[in-house]
Amino acid sequence: MAARLKFWGWGREDEVLTREEVMRLEAAYAKRFGVSSFEAASTPKAEEIGLRAPRATVPGALSDICSTDHYERLLHTYGKSFFDSARVFARDFSNPPDVIAFPRAESDLVSVIDWSGAIDAVVIPWGGGSSVVGGVEPPRTERPVVTIDLKHMGKVLEIDTISQCARIQGGTYGPALESQLKPSGLTLRHFPQSFEYSTLGGWIATRGGGHYATLYTHIDEFVESLRVVTPAGALESFRLPGSGAGPSPDRLFIGSEGILGIITEAWMRLRPRPKYRAATSARFADFYRAADCVRAISQAHLYPANCRLLDAGEALVNGAGDGTHAVLVLNFESADRPMDSMMARTLEIVRAHGGDYDEAALGKEGAQREGAAGQWRDAFLRMPYAREVLTPRGIITETFETAITWDRFRDFHEQVKRATEQAIQEVTGRPGIVTCRFTHVYPDGPAPYFSLHALGRKDSLVEQAWAIKIAASEVLNRLGGTITHHHAVGRDHRRWYDRQRPDLFAEALRAAKQRLDPKGMLNPGVLVDPL
Ligand SMILES: Cc1cc2nc3c(=O)[nH]c(=O)nc-3n(C[C@H](O)[C@H](O)[C@H](O)COP(=O)(O)OP(=O)(O)OC[C@H]3O[C@@H](n4cnc5c(N)ncnc54)[C@H](O)[C@@H]3O)c2cc1C
């Protein structure tokens, strides 16, 4: 049997960084912050944490699929942001959900929603719980909170190999989704960093961003049709390759973050697994020159699958560089044809912008797993496990991602970075590290992703991290960047989202919510307040 999921970190209880990895991390951070060593708080144990008594009693008819189990309530209290991690290590479980429901079929789901309505409960849809924006945590309310975990609705129900699509349940985790598709030779190829512990329904509900750095950047592009259960009933859209029939019903629910209904199934567009690849990485002395290069690649409509630009600091932190140059990780892939000519043209653009690249990697099988590209990939996969080592040592590790048009990029990047660095200095009393990479790029602009590392005080990590986040988000919002490119709005980004989206649009969304969820049960506080 698989080990339990950690309520205090990423993945399962038997998946932790090795002793050597921990020592390496400690040494690297000690050097960065100029300290000799760290004292680590202990990992919380389920039995040492007291929870308030559940505020609802599960009726007999639902007892098979609803639980008030202590561990389940701990596990479903938080998502996976730094703020969540800091509260976990502070043993702050003051606002847990009351009941966790595990429907096995749509009929179970309807019964849970009906019961929740009858007891005036708040309902929180839960996929993998990997939200980093407070999307799955209970709001502070007198109402009981029922979290609906869709993990038992995790099947690929049907594969249409002619149209290359599949009907997939909302609670399907990434690995289960790909392994069920594998015999067909088709793949969704949506690989967020959280792939292992997040679900299709969560990806759609948050407009997640995945594998493709260009063209198919968000899950949106792969959704062919949706089935959604709302408190007002179920609805399903036509399966269509495209349609001009009015506003898209799918687009109302894609990105709805669980406030309008629960996505139980989706027909998803698939593709054959790639057979041809061309991969390398390029180095640039200057980050902005490298950004110009990425713009030129993007505006030449070359569409590399991977086009991730790491600034020198980001490359250093992830072992893909020595901190003196920016690194551009490039990868083309296709199931149909060799990608060499696309890569050759891309490298002409790289050279024209003063970049030099790894000639030896070109044409080599598995090049995307070697050299700087491979280092980056390995670090990317281990990164989620680092937080549970760093938080107990008082190290704040946060990320925020945005998008901005190219004409404003340089000034935007300079100001956001400076504001974040200043905030770290003011809040923690010492310099921190702020790095940037592009996760996705478009002909009209990049999606910069900032990571910050700061040494905080263990007794006020949440407050300090919030002060830094507010300072960064204020500047980002004032300069016209989006408050999120793919992590979603949740509860954490509400104040900036409210300024970003037009007021009349918010009223229209609220009216749609009123129609679908008249009692305001679903995820209150996320995206809009009820009417
Ligand atoms: C280490 C790490 C790496 C990450 N990397 C990425 C990345 O590369 N790209 C990216 O886009 N995001 C990333 N994220 C953020 C997160 O994984 C995504 O937001 C993901 O899409 C959430 O999926 P989930 O199944 O875990 O949803 P949850 O966290 O359970 O839920 C997210 C939101 O969707 C709602 N929801 C969940 N399931 C449903 C459903 N079936 N119907 C309706 N509403 C639902 C919830 O109520 C909540 O508001 C990362 C997070 C972590 C911790």
Coordinates of C-alpha atoms and ligand atoms in Angstrom, one line a residue:
M1 CA 0.0 0.0 0.0
A2 CA 1.3 3.5 -0.8
A3 CA 2.4 5.6 2.1
R4 CA 0.0 8.4 3.3
L5 CA 0.1 11.8 1.8
K6 CA 2.0 14.3 4.0
F7 CA -0.2 16.9 5.7
W8 CA 3.0 18.8 6.4
G9 CA 4.7 18.8 3.0
W10 CA 4.8 17.6 -0.6
G11 CA 4.0 14.1 -1.8
R12 CA 3.9 11.0 0.4
E13 CA 5.4 10.4 3.8
D14 CA 8.1 8.1 2.4
E15 CA 9.2 10.7 -0.3
V16 CA 11.6 13.1 1.3
L17 CA 14.9 14.6 0.3
T18 CA 17.9 12.4 1.1
R19 CA 20.3 13.3 4.0
E20 CA 22.9 14.4 1.4
E21 CA 20.3 16.6 -0.4
V22 CA 19.4 18.3 2.9
M23 CA 23.0 18.9 3.8
R24 CA 23.7 20.4 0.4
L25 CA 20.7 22.7 0.7
E26 CA 21.7 23.8 4.2
A27 CA 25.2 24.5 3.1
A28 CA 24.0 26.5 0.1
Y29 CA 21.6 28.6 2.1
A30 CA 24.0 29.1 4.9
K31 CA 26.5 30.6 2.4
R32 CA 23.8 32.7 0.8
F33 CA 22.7 34.2 4.1
G34 CA 26.1 34.4 5.7
V35 CA 25.2 32.2 8.7
S36 CA 27.1 29.2 10.0
S37 CA 24.2 26.8 10.5
F38 CA 20.4 26.5 11.0
E39 CA 18.3 25.1 13.8
A40 CA 15.4 23.2 12.4
A41 CA 11.9 23.0 14.0
S42 CA 10.6 19.4 14.2
T43 CA 8.1 18.0 11.7
P44 CA 4.6 18.1 13.1
K45 CA 2.9 14.8 14.1
A46 CA -0.8 14.3 13.6
E47 CA -1.3 13.3 17.2
E48 CA 0.2 16.4 18.7
I49 CA -2.3 18.7 17.0
G50 CA -5.7 19.3 18.4
L51 CA -8.6 20.2 16.1
R52 CA -11.9 21.9 17.0
A53 CA -14.8 19.4 17.1
P54 CA -16.5 18.9 13.7
R55 CA -19.4 21.4 13.3
A56 CA -21.6 18.9 11.4
T57 CA -22.8 15.4 11.9
V58 CA -22.6 13.1 8.9
P59 CA -26.0 11.5 8.2
G60 CA -26.0 7.7 8.1
A61 CA -26.8 7.6 4.4
L62 CA -23.5 9.4 3.7
S63 CA -21.3 7.7 6.2
D64 CA -19.6 5.5 3.6
I65 CA -18.4 8.5 1.7
C66 CA -17.9 11.2 4.3
S67 CA -15.3 11.3 7.1
T68 CA -14.5 13.4 10.1
D69 CA -11.2 11.6 10.6
H70 CA -8.5 13.6 12.3
Y71 CA -5.8 13.0 9.8
E72 CA -8.1 13.7 6.8
R73 CA -9.1 17.0 8.4
L74 CA -5.4 17.9 8.8
L75 CA -4.6 16.9 5.3
H76 CA -7.4 19.0 3.9
T77 CA -6.8 22.2 6.0
Y78 CA -4.3 23.8 3.6
G79 CA -2.9 23.8 0.1
K80 CA 0.8 23.9 -0.6
S81 CA 2.0 27.5 -0.6
F82 CA 4.7 28.9 1.6
F83 CA 2.0 30.5 3.8
D84 CA 0.5 27.0 4.2
S85 CA 3.8 25.4 5.0
A86 CA 4.6 28.1 7.6
R87 CA 1.3 27.6 9.3
V88 CA 1.8 23.8 9.3
F89 CA 5.2 24.1 11.0
A90 CA 3.7 26.6 13.5
R91 CA 1.1 23.9 14.3
D92 CA -1.7 26.4 13.4
F93 CA -4.7 24.2 12.5
S94 CA -7.2 26.6 13.9
N95 CA -9.6 26.5 10.9
P96 CA -9.9 22.9 9.6
P97 CA -12.7 21.7 7.4
D98 CA -15.4 19.8 9.4
V99 CA -16.2 16.9 7.0
I100 CA -14.3 15.5 4.1
A101 CA -16.4 13.8 1.4
F102 CA -15.0 11.2 -1.1
P103 CA -17.7 10.7 -3.7
R104 CA -17.3 7.7 -6.0
A105 CA -19.8 8.7 -8.6
E106 CA -21.7 11.8 -9.7
S107 CA -24.8 10.5 -7.7
D108 CA -22.7 10.6 -4.5
L109 CA -21.5 14.1 -5.4
V110 CA -25.1 15.3 -5.8
S111 CA -26.1 13.7 -2.5
V112 CA -23.2 15.5 -0.7
I113 CA -24.0 18.9 -2.3
D114 CA -27.7 18.4 -1.4
W115 CA -26.9 17.6 2.2
S116 CA -24.4 20.5 2.4
G117 CA -27.2 22.8 1.2
A118 CA -29.6 21.5 3.8
I119 CA -27.2 22.2 6.7
D120 CA -26.1 25.6 5.1
A121 CA -22.5 24.4 4.8
V122 CA -19.7 25.8 2.7
V123 CA -18.4 23.4 0.1
I124 CA -14.8 23.3 -1.1
P125 CA -14.0 21.3 -4.2
W126 CA -10.6 19.5 -3.8
G127 CA -8.6 18.0 -6.6
G128 CA -5.0 17.3 -5.4
G129 CA -4.9 20.2 -2.9
S130 CA -1.8 21.6 -4.6
S131 CA -3.2 25.2 -4.7
V132 CA -0.6 27.8 -3.9
V133 CA -3.1 30.7 -3.6
G134 CA -5.4 29.7 -0.7
G135 CA -7.9 28.1 -3.2
V136 CA -8.7 25.1 -1.0
E137 CA -8.5 26.4 2.5
P138 CA -11.8 26.9 4.5
P139 CA -12.9 30.5 4.8
R140 CA -13.3 31.8 8.4
T141 CA -17.0 31.3 8.8
E142 CA -19.6 30.1 11.3
R143 CA -21.0 27.7 8.7
P144 CA -19.8 24.1 8.7
V145 CA -17.2 23.4 5.9
V146 CA -17.5 20.3 3.7
T147 CA -14.5 19.6 1.5
I148 CA -15.2 17.4 -1.4
D149 CA -12.1 15.4 -2.4
L150 CA -12.6 13.9 -5.9
K151 CA -9.8 11.3 -5.7
H152 CA -12.1 8.3 -6.3
M153 CA -13.3 9.9 -9.6
G154 CA -10.1 9.3 -11.3
K155 CA -10.7 7.3 -14.5
V156 CA -10.2 7.7 -18.2
L157 CA -13.7 6.7 -19.3
E158 CA -13.4 6.6 -23.0
I159 CA -10.8 7.2 -25.7
D160 CA -11.7 8.4 -29.2
T161 CA -8.6 7.5 -31.2
I162 CA -10.1 8.9 -34.4
S163 CA -10.5 12.4 -33.1
Q164 CA -7.7 11.9 -30.6
C165 CA -9.6 12.9 -27.5
A166 CA -10.5 11.2 -24.2
R167 CA -13.3 11.6 -21.7
I168 CA -11.6 11.8 -18.3
Q169 CA -13.0 12.2 -14.8
G170 CA -12.2 15.4 -12.9
G171 CA -10.4 13.7 -10.0
T172 CA -7.8 12.0 -12.2
Y173 CA -4.2 12.7 -11.0
G174 CA -1.5 13.3 -13.6
P175 CA 0.3 10.0 -13.5
A176 CA -3.0 8.0 -13.5
L177 CA -4.2 10.0 -16.4
E178 CA -1.1 9.4 -18.5
S179 CA -0.8 5.7 -17.6
Q180 CA -4.4 5.1 -18.6
L181 CA -3.9 6.9 -21.9
K182 CA -0.6 5.1 -22.6
P183 CA -1.9 2.0 -24.4
S184 CA -3.6 4.2 -26.9
G185 CA -0.2 5.9 -27.8
L186 CA -1.8 9.2 -27.1
T187 CA -0.9 11.8 -24.4
L188 CA -2.4 15.0 -22.9
R189 CA 1.2 16.3 -22.4
H190 CA 0.1 18.7 -19.7
F191 CA 2.9 18.5 -17.2
P192 CA 2.7 21.2 -14.5
Q193 CA 5.5 20.9 -11.9
S194 CA 2.8 19.6 -9.6
F195 CA 1.8 16.9 -12.1
E196 CA 2.1 14.0 -9.6
Y197 CA -0.1 15.4 -7.0
S198 CA -2.7 17.5 -8.9
T199 CA -5.7 16.6 -10.9
L200 CA -7.4 17.3 -14.3
G201 CA -10.3 19.0 -12.6
G202 CA -7.9 21.2 -10.6
W203 CA -5.9 22.1 -13.8
I204 CA -9.1 23.1 -15.6
A205 CA -10.6 25.0 -12.6
T206 CA -7.3 27.0 -12.2
R207 CA -6.4 27.5 -15.9
G208 CA -3.2 25.7 -15.1
G209 CA -0.1 26.1 -17.2
G210 CA 1.9 23.1 -18.3
H211 CA 4.6 21.6 -20.4
Y212 CA 4.4 23.8 -23.5
A213 CA 6.2 27.1 -23.1
T214 CA 4.6 28.4 -26.3
L215 CA 1.3 28.0 -28.2
Y216 CA -0.5 25.6 -25.9
T217 CA 0.5 27.2 -22.7
H218 CA -2.6 26.7 -20.6
I219 CA -4.9 23.7 -20.1
D220 CA -7.6 25.8 -21.8
E221 CA -6.4 24.8 -25.3
F222 CA -6.9 21.1 -24.6
V223 CA -10.5 21.2 -23.3
E224 CA -13.0 20.0 -25.9
S225 CA -16.1 19.9 -23.6
L226 CA -17.0 19.8 -19.9
R227 CA -19.5 18.2 -17.6
V228 CA -20.1 20.2 -14.4
V229 CA -22.3 19.5 -11.4
T230 CA -23.6 22.7 -9.8
P231 CA -26.0 23.1 -6.9
A232 CA -28.6 24.1 -9.5
G233 CA -28.1 21.0 -11.6
A234 CA -25.6 19.4 -14.0
L235 CA -24.7 20.7 -17.4
E236 CA -22.6 19.4 -20.3
S237 CA -21.2 21.2 -23.4
F238 CA -21.2 19.8 -26.9
R239 CA -18.0 18.0 -28.0
L240 CA -16.7 20.3 -30.8
P241 CA -13.3 21.0 -32.4
G242 CA -14.3 24.6 -32.5
S243 CA -17.4 26.7 -32.4
G244 CA -18.6 30.2 -33.1
A245 CA -21.9 29.8 -31.2
G246 CA -21.8 32.6 -28.7
P247 CA -19.7 32.9 -25.6
S248 CA -18.2 29.5 -24.8
P249 CA -19.9 27.6 -21.9
D250 CA -16.5 25.8 -21.4
R251 CA -14.8 29.1 -20.9
L252 CA -17.2 30.1 -18.1
F253 CA -16.0 27.1 -16.1
I254 CA -12.3 27.0 -17.1
G255 CA -10.7 29.1 -14.4
S256 CA -13.8 29.2 -12.3
E257 CA -11.8 27.9 -9.3
G258 CA -14.7 25.8 -7.8
I259 CA -17.1 28.7 -7.3
L260 CA -19.7 27.8 -10.0
G261 CA -19.7 24.0 -9.9
I262 CA -17.6 20.8 -9.8
I263 CA -16.0 19.6 -13.0
T264 CA -16.7 15.9 -13.0
E265 CA -15.6 15.1 -16.5
A266 CA -13.9 16.6 -19.5
W267 CA -13.3 15.5 -23.0
M268 CA -9.7 16.5 -23.6
R269 CA -7.7 16.9 -26.8
L270 CA -4.8 14.5 -27.0
R271 CA -1.8 14.0 -29.3
P272 CA 0.6 11.2 -30.2
R273 CA 3.7 10.9 -28.0
P274 CA 6.6 12.8 -29.5
K275 CA 9.2 10.8 -31.4
Y276 CA 11.5 13.6 -32.6
R277 CA 13.3 16.1 -30.4
A278 CA 15.9 18.7 -30.8
A279 CA 17.2 20.1 -27.6
T280 CA 20.0 22.3 -26.3
S281 CA 20.7 25.2 -24.0
A282 CA 22.2 28.6 -24.8
R283 CA 24.1 31.1 -22.6
F284 CA 23.9 34.8 -22.6
A285 CA 26.0 37.4 -20.8
D286 CA 23.1 39.7 -20.5
F287 CA 19.5 38.8 -19.4
Y288 CA 17.8 41.5 -21.4
R289 CA 19.7 40.5 -24.5
A290 CA 18.5 37.0 -23.9
A291 CA 14.9 38.3 -23.4
D292 CA 15.2 40.0 -26.8
C293 CA 16.3 36.7 -28.3
V294 CA 13.3 35.0 -26.8
R295 CA 11.0 37.7 -28.2
A296 CA 12.5 37.2 -31.7
I297 CA 12.1 33.4 -31.5
S298 CA 8.5 33.8 -30.4
Q299 CA 7.7 36.5 -33.0
A300 CA 9.2 34.2 -35.7
H301 CA 6.4 31.8 -34.6
L302 CA 8.8 28.9 -34.2
Y303 CA 7.0 27.5 -31.1
P304 CA 9.5 25.5 -29.2
A305 CA 7.9 23.2 -26.6
N306 CA 10.4 24.5 -24.1
C307 CA 11.8 28.0 -24.2
R308 CA 12.6 28.7 -20.6
L309 CA 14.9 31.6 -19.9
L310 CA 16.6 31.5 -16.5
D311 CA 18.3 34.6 -15.3
A312 CA 21.9 34.1 -13.9
G313 CA 20.6 33.8 -10.3
E314 CA 17.9 31.3 -11.2
A315 CA 20.5 29.2 -13.2
L316 CA 22.9 29.3 -10.2
V317 CA 20.2 28.3 -7.6
N318 CA 19.2 25.3 -9.8
G319 CA 22.7 24.2 -10.8
A320 CA 22.2 25.1 -14.5
G321 CA 24.9 27.9 -14.4
D322 CA 27.6 29.5 -12.3
G323 CA 25.7 32.8 -11.7
T324 CA 27.5 34.7 -14.4
H325 CA 25.2 34.2 -17.3
A326 CA 21.5 33.7 -18.2
V327 CA 20.6 30.3 -19.6
L328 CA 17.9 29.6 -22.3
V329 CA 16.7 26.0 -22.3
L330 CA 15.3 25.0 -25.7
N331 CA 13.5 22.0 -26.9
F332 CA 11.4 21.2 -30.0
E333 CA 9.3 18.1 -30.2
S334 CA 7.1 16.4 -32.7
A335 CA 5.4 13.0 -33.3
D336 CA 5.5 13.6 -37.0
R337 CA 8.8 15.1 -38.2
P338 CA 12.4 15.9 -37.3
M339 CA 12.7 19.3 -35.6
D340 CA 16.2 20.0 -36.8
S341 CA 15.3 22.8 -39.2
M342 CA 13.3 24.6 -36.5
M343 CA 16.2 24.3 -34.1
A344 CA 18.6 25.5 -36.8
R345 CA 16.6 28.7 -37.4
T346 CA 16.2 29.2 -33.6
L347 CA 20.0 29.0 -33.2
E348 CA 20.6 31.6 -35.9
I349 CA 18.4 33.9 -33.8
V350 CA 20.4 32.9 -30.6
R351 CA 23.7 33.7 -32.4
A352 CA 22.3 37.0 -33.7
H353 CA 21.6 38.0 -30.1
G354 CA 25.0 37.2 -28.8
G355 CA 24.2 33.8 -27.3
D356 CA 26.4 30.7 -27.5
Y357 CA 24.9 27.2 -27.2
D358 CA 25.8 23.7 -26.4
E359 CA 26.8 22.4 -29.9
A360 CA 27.6 18.9 -28.5
A361 CA 24.0 18.5 -27.2
L362 CA 22.4 19.0 -30.6
G363 CA 21.1 16.0 -32.3
K364 CA 21.9 13.8 -29.3
E365 CA 19.2 11.5 -28.0
G366 CA 18.0 12.6 -24.6
A367 CA 19.8 16.0 -24.8
Q368 CA 16.9 17.6 -22.9
R369 CA 18.0 15.5 -19.9
E370 CA 21.7 16.5 -20.1
G371 CA 23.9 19.5 -19.4
A372 CA 22.4 22.8 -18.2
A373 CA 18.9 21.7 -19.5
G374 CA 19.2 18.4 -17.6
Q375 CA 20.4 20.1 -14.4
W376 CA 17.5 22.5 -14.6
R377 CA 15.0 19.6 -15.2
D378 CA 16.3 17.6 -12.2
A379 CA 16.3 20.6 -9.9
F380 CA 12.7 21.4 -11.1
L381 CA 11.5 17.9 -10.1
R382 CA 13.1 17.9 -6.6
M383 CA 12.2 21.5 -5.9
P384 CA 8.7 20.9 -4.4
Y385 CA 10.3 18.7 -1.6
A386 CA 12.7 21.4 -0.6
R387 CA 10.2 23.7 1.2
E388 CA 9.5 21.2 4.0
V389 CA 13.3 21.4 4.8
L390 CA 13.6 25.1 4.4
T391 CA 10.5 26.4 6.3
P392 CA 11.4 24.7 9.6
R393 CA 14.8 26.5 9.3
G394 CA 13.1 29.9 8.9
I395 CA 13.8 30.2 5.2
I396 CA 11.0 31.9 3.2
T397 CA 10.8 30.5 -0.3
E398 CA 8.0 32.0 -2.3
T399 CA 7.2 32.3 -6.0
F400 CA 4.9 34.6 -8.0
E401 CA 4.2 34.5 -11.6
T402 CA 2.8 37.1 -14.0
A403 CA 2.7 38.2 -17.6
I404 CA 3.4 41.5 -19.3
T405 CA 3.7 42.8 -22.9
W406 CA 7.2 43.0 -24.4
D407 CA 7.1 46.8 -24.7
R408 CA 6.8 47.1 -20.9
F409 CA 8.9 44.1 -19.9
R410 CA 12.3 45.6 -19.0
D411 CA 11.0 48.4 -16.8
F412 CA 8.5 46.0 -15.2
H413 CA 11.1 43.4 -14.5
E414 CA 13.5 45.9 -13.0
Q415 CA 10.9 47.5 -10.8
V416 CA 9.3 44.3 -9.5
K417 CA 12.7 42.8 -8.7
R418 CA 13.8 45.9 -6.9
A419 CA 10.6 46.2 -4.9
T420 CA 10.8 42.6 -3.8
E421 CA 14.5 42.9 -2.9
Q422 CA 13.8 46.1 -0.9
A423 CA 10.9 44.5 0.9
I424 CA 13.0 41.5 1.9
Q425 CA 15.7 43.8 3.3
E426 CA 13.1 45.9 5.2
V427 CA 11.2 42.9 6.5
T428 CA 14.0 40.5 7.4
G429 CA 16.8 43.0 8.0
R430 CA 19.1 41.3 5.5
P431 CA 19.3 40.9 1.8
G432 CA 17.6 38.0 0.1
I433 CA 17.7 36.5 -3.3
V434 CA 15.2 37.3 -6.1
T435 CA 15.5 35.4 -9.3
C436 CA 13.4 35.3 -12.5
R437 CA 12.7 32.9 -15.3
F438 CA 10.2 32.8 -18.2
T439 CA 7.9 29.8 -17.9
H440 CA 5.9 30.6 -21.0
V441 CA 6.3 33.1 -23.8
Y442 CA 4.1 34.7 -26.4
P443 CA 4.7 36.8 -29.4
D444 CA 3.4 39.8 -27.5
G445 CA 5.0 39.1 -24.1
P446 CA 6.6 36.8 -21.6
A447 CA 5.3 35.2 -18.4
P448 CA 8.0 36.0 -15.9
Y449 CA 8.1 33.8 -12.8
F450 CA 9.9 35.2 -9.8
S451 CA 11.3 33.2 -6.9
L452 CA 12.5 34.7 -3.7
H453 CA 14.5 33.3 -0.8
A454 CA 14.8 35.2 2.5
L455 CA 15.9 34.3 6.0
G456 CA 13.0 35.2 8.2
R457 CA 12.2 35.0 11.9
K458 CA 10.6 31.7 12.8
D459 CA 8.1 33.3 15.1
S460 CA 6.5 35.4 12.3
L461 CA 7.2 33.8 9.0
V462 CA 3.7 34.2 7.7
E463 CA 3.5 37.9 8.5
Q464 CA 7.0 38.5 7.0
A465 CA 6.2 36.6 3.8
W466 CA 2.9 38.5 3.5
A467 CA 4.6 41.8 3.8
I468 CA 7.0 40.8 1.0
K469 CA 4.2 39.5 -1.2
I470 CA 2.1 42.6 -0.7
A471 CA 5.1 44.9 -1.7
A472 CA 5.8 42.8 -4.8
S473 CA 2.2 42.4 -5.9
E474 CA 1.4 46.2 -5.4
V475 CA 4.1 47.1 -7.9
L476 CA 3.3 44.3 -10.3
N477 CA -0.4 45.3 -10.3
R478 CA 0.3 49.1 -10.6
L479 CA 2.6 48.4 -13.6
G480 CA -0.2 46.4 -15.4
G481 CA 1.0 42.8 -15.0
T482 CA -1.5 40.1 -14.3
I483 CA -1.6 39.0 -10.6
T484 CA -1.4 35.4 -11.9
H485 CA -0.4 33.8 -15.1
H486 CA -1.3 30.2 -14.1
H487 CA -1.4 29.7 -10.3
A488 CA -4.9 31.2 -10.1
V489 CA -6.5 33.8 -7.8
G490 CA -7.8 31.8 -4.9
R491 CA -8.1 33.8 -1.6
D492 CA -4.6 35.1 -1.6
H493 CA -4.8 37.2 -4.8
R494 CA -8.3 38.6 -4.4
R495 CA -7.4 42.2 -3.6
W496 CA -5.3 42.6 -6.8
Y497 CA -7.6 40.5 -8.9
D498 CA -10.4 42.9 -7.9
R499 CA -8.4 45.8 -9.3
Q500 CA -7.4 43.9 -12.4
R501 CA -10.8 42.7 -13.7
P502 CA -13.5 45.1 -14.8
D503 CA -16.2 45.8 -12.2
L504 CA -19.0 45.1 -14.6
F505 CA -17.5 41.7 -15.4
A506 CA -17.3 40.9 -11.7
E507 CA -21.0 41.8 -11.4
A508 CA -21.8 39.5 -14.4
L509 CA -19.8 36.7 -12.8
R510 CA -21.5 37.2 -9.5
A511 CA -24.9 37.0 -11.2
A512 CA -23.8 33.7 -12.9
K513 CA -22.8 32.4 -9.5
Q514 CA -26.1 33.4 -8.0
R515 CA -27.9 31.4 -10.7
L516 CA -25.8 28.3 -10.3
D517 CA -25.1 28.4 -6.6
P518 CA -28.0 30.4 -5.0
K519 CA -26.9 29.7 -1.5
G520 CA -23.4 30.8 -2.0
M521 CA -22.0 27.4 -0.9
L522 CA -19.2 26.9 -3.3
N523 CA -15.8 28.3 -2.3
P524 CA -17.0 31.6 -0.9
G525 CA -14.3 34.3 -1.0
V526 CA -12.6 33.0 -4.1
L527 CA -12.9 35.2 -7.3
V528 CA -16.0 37.1 -6.2
D529 CA -18.1 37.6 -3.1
P530 CA -21.7 36.3 -3.3
L531 CA -24.5 38.8 -4.2
Ligands
LIG1 C1 5.2 22.3 -6.2 C2 4.1 23.0 -7.0 C3 4.3 23.2 -8.3 C4 3.3 23.7 -9.1 N1 3.5 23.9 -10.5 C5 2.5 24.4 -11.2 C6 2.6 24.5 -12.6 O1 3.7 24.1 -13.2 N2 1.6 25.0 -13.3 C7 0.5 25.4 -12.8 O2 -0.5 25.8 -13.4 N3 0.3 25.3 -11.4 C8 1.2 24.8 -10.6 N4 1.1 24.7 -9.3 C9 -0.2 25.1 -8.7 C10 -1.3 24.0 -8.6 O3 -0.6 22.7 -8.7 C11 -2.3 24.1 -9.8 O4 -3.1 25.3 -9.5 C12 -3.1 22.9 -10.0 O5 -3.8 23.2 -11.2 C13 -4.1 22.6 -8.9 O6 -4.6 21.3 -9.2 P1 -5.2 20.4 -8.0 O7 -5.9 19.2 -8.5 O8 -4.2 20.2 -6.9 O9 -6.4 21.4 -7.4 P2 -6.6 21.9 -6.0 O10 -5.5 22.6 -5.4 O11 -7.3 20.8 -5.2 O12 -7.7 23.0 -6.3 C14 -7.4 24.2 -6.9 C15 -8.7 25.1 -7.2 O13 -9.6 24.4 -8.1 C16 -10.8 24.0 -7.4 N5 -11.1 22.6 -7.9 C17 -10.3 21.5 -7.8 N6 -10.8 20.5 -8.5 C18 -12.0 21.0 -9.0 C19 -13.0 20.4 -9.8 N7 -13.0 19.1 -10.2 N8 -14.1 21.2 -10.2 C20 -14.1 22.5 -9.8 N9 -13.2 23.1 -9.0 C21 -12.1 22.3 -8.7 C22 -10.5 24.1 -5.9 O14 -11.7 24.4 -5.2 C23 -9.5 25.2 -5.9 O15 -10.1 26.5 -6.0 C24 2.1 24.1 -8.5 C25 1.9 23.9 -7.1 C26 2.9 23.3 -6.4 C27 2.7 23.1 -4.9

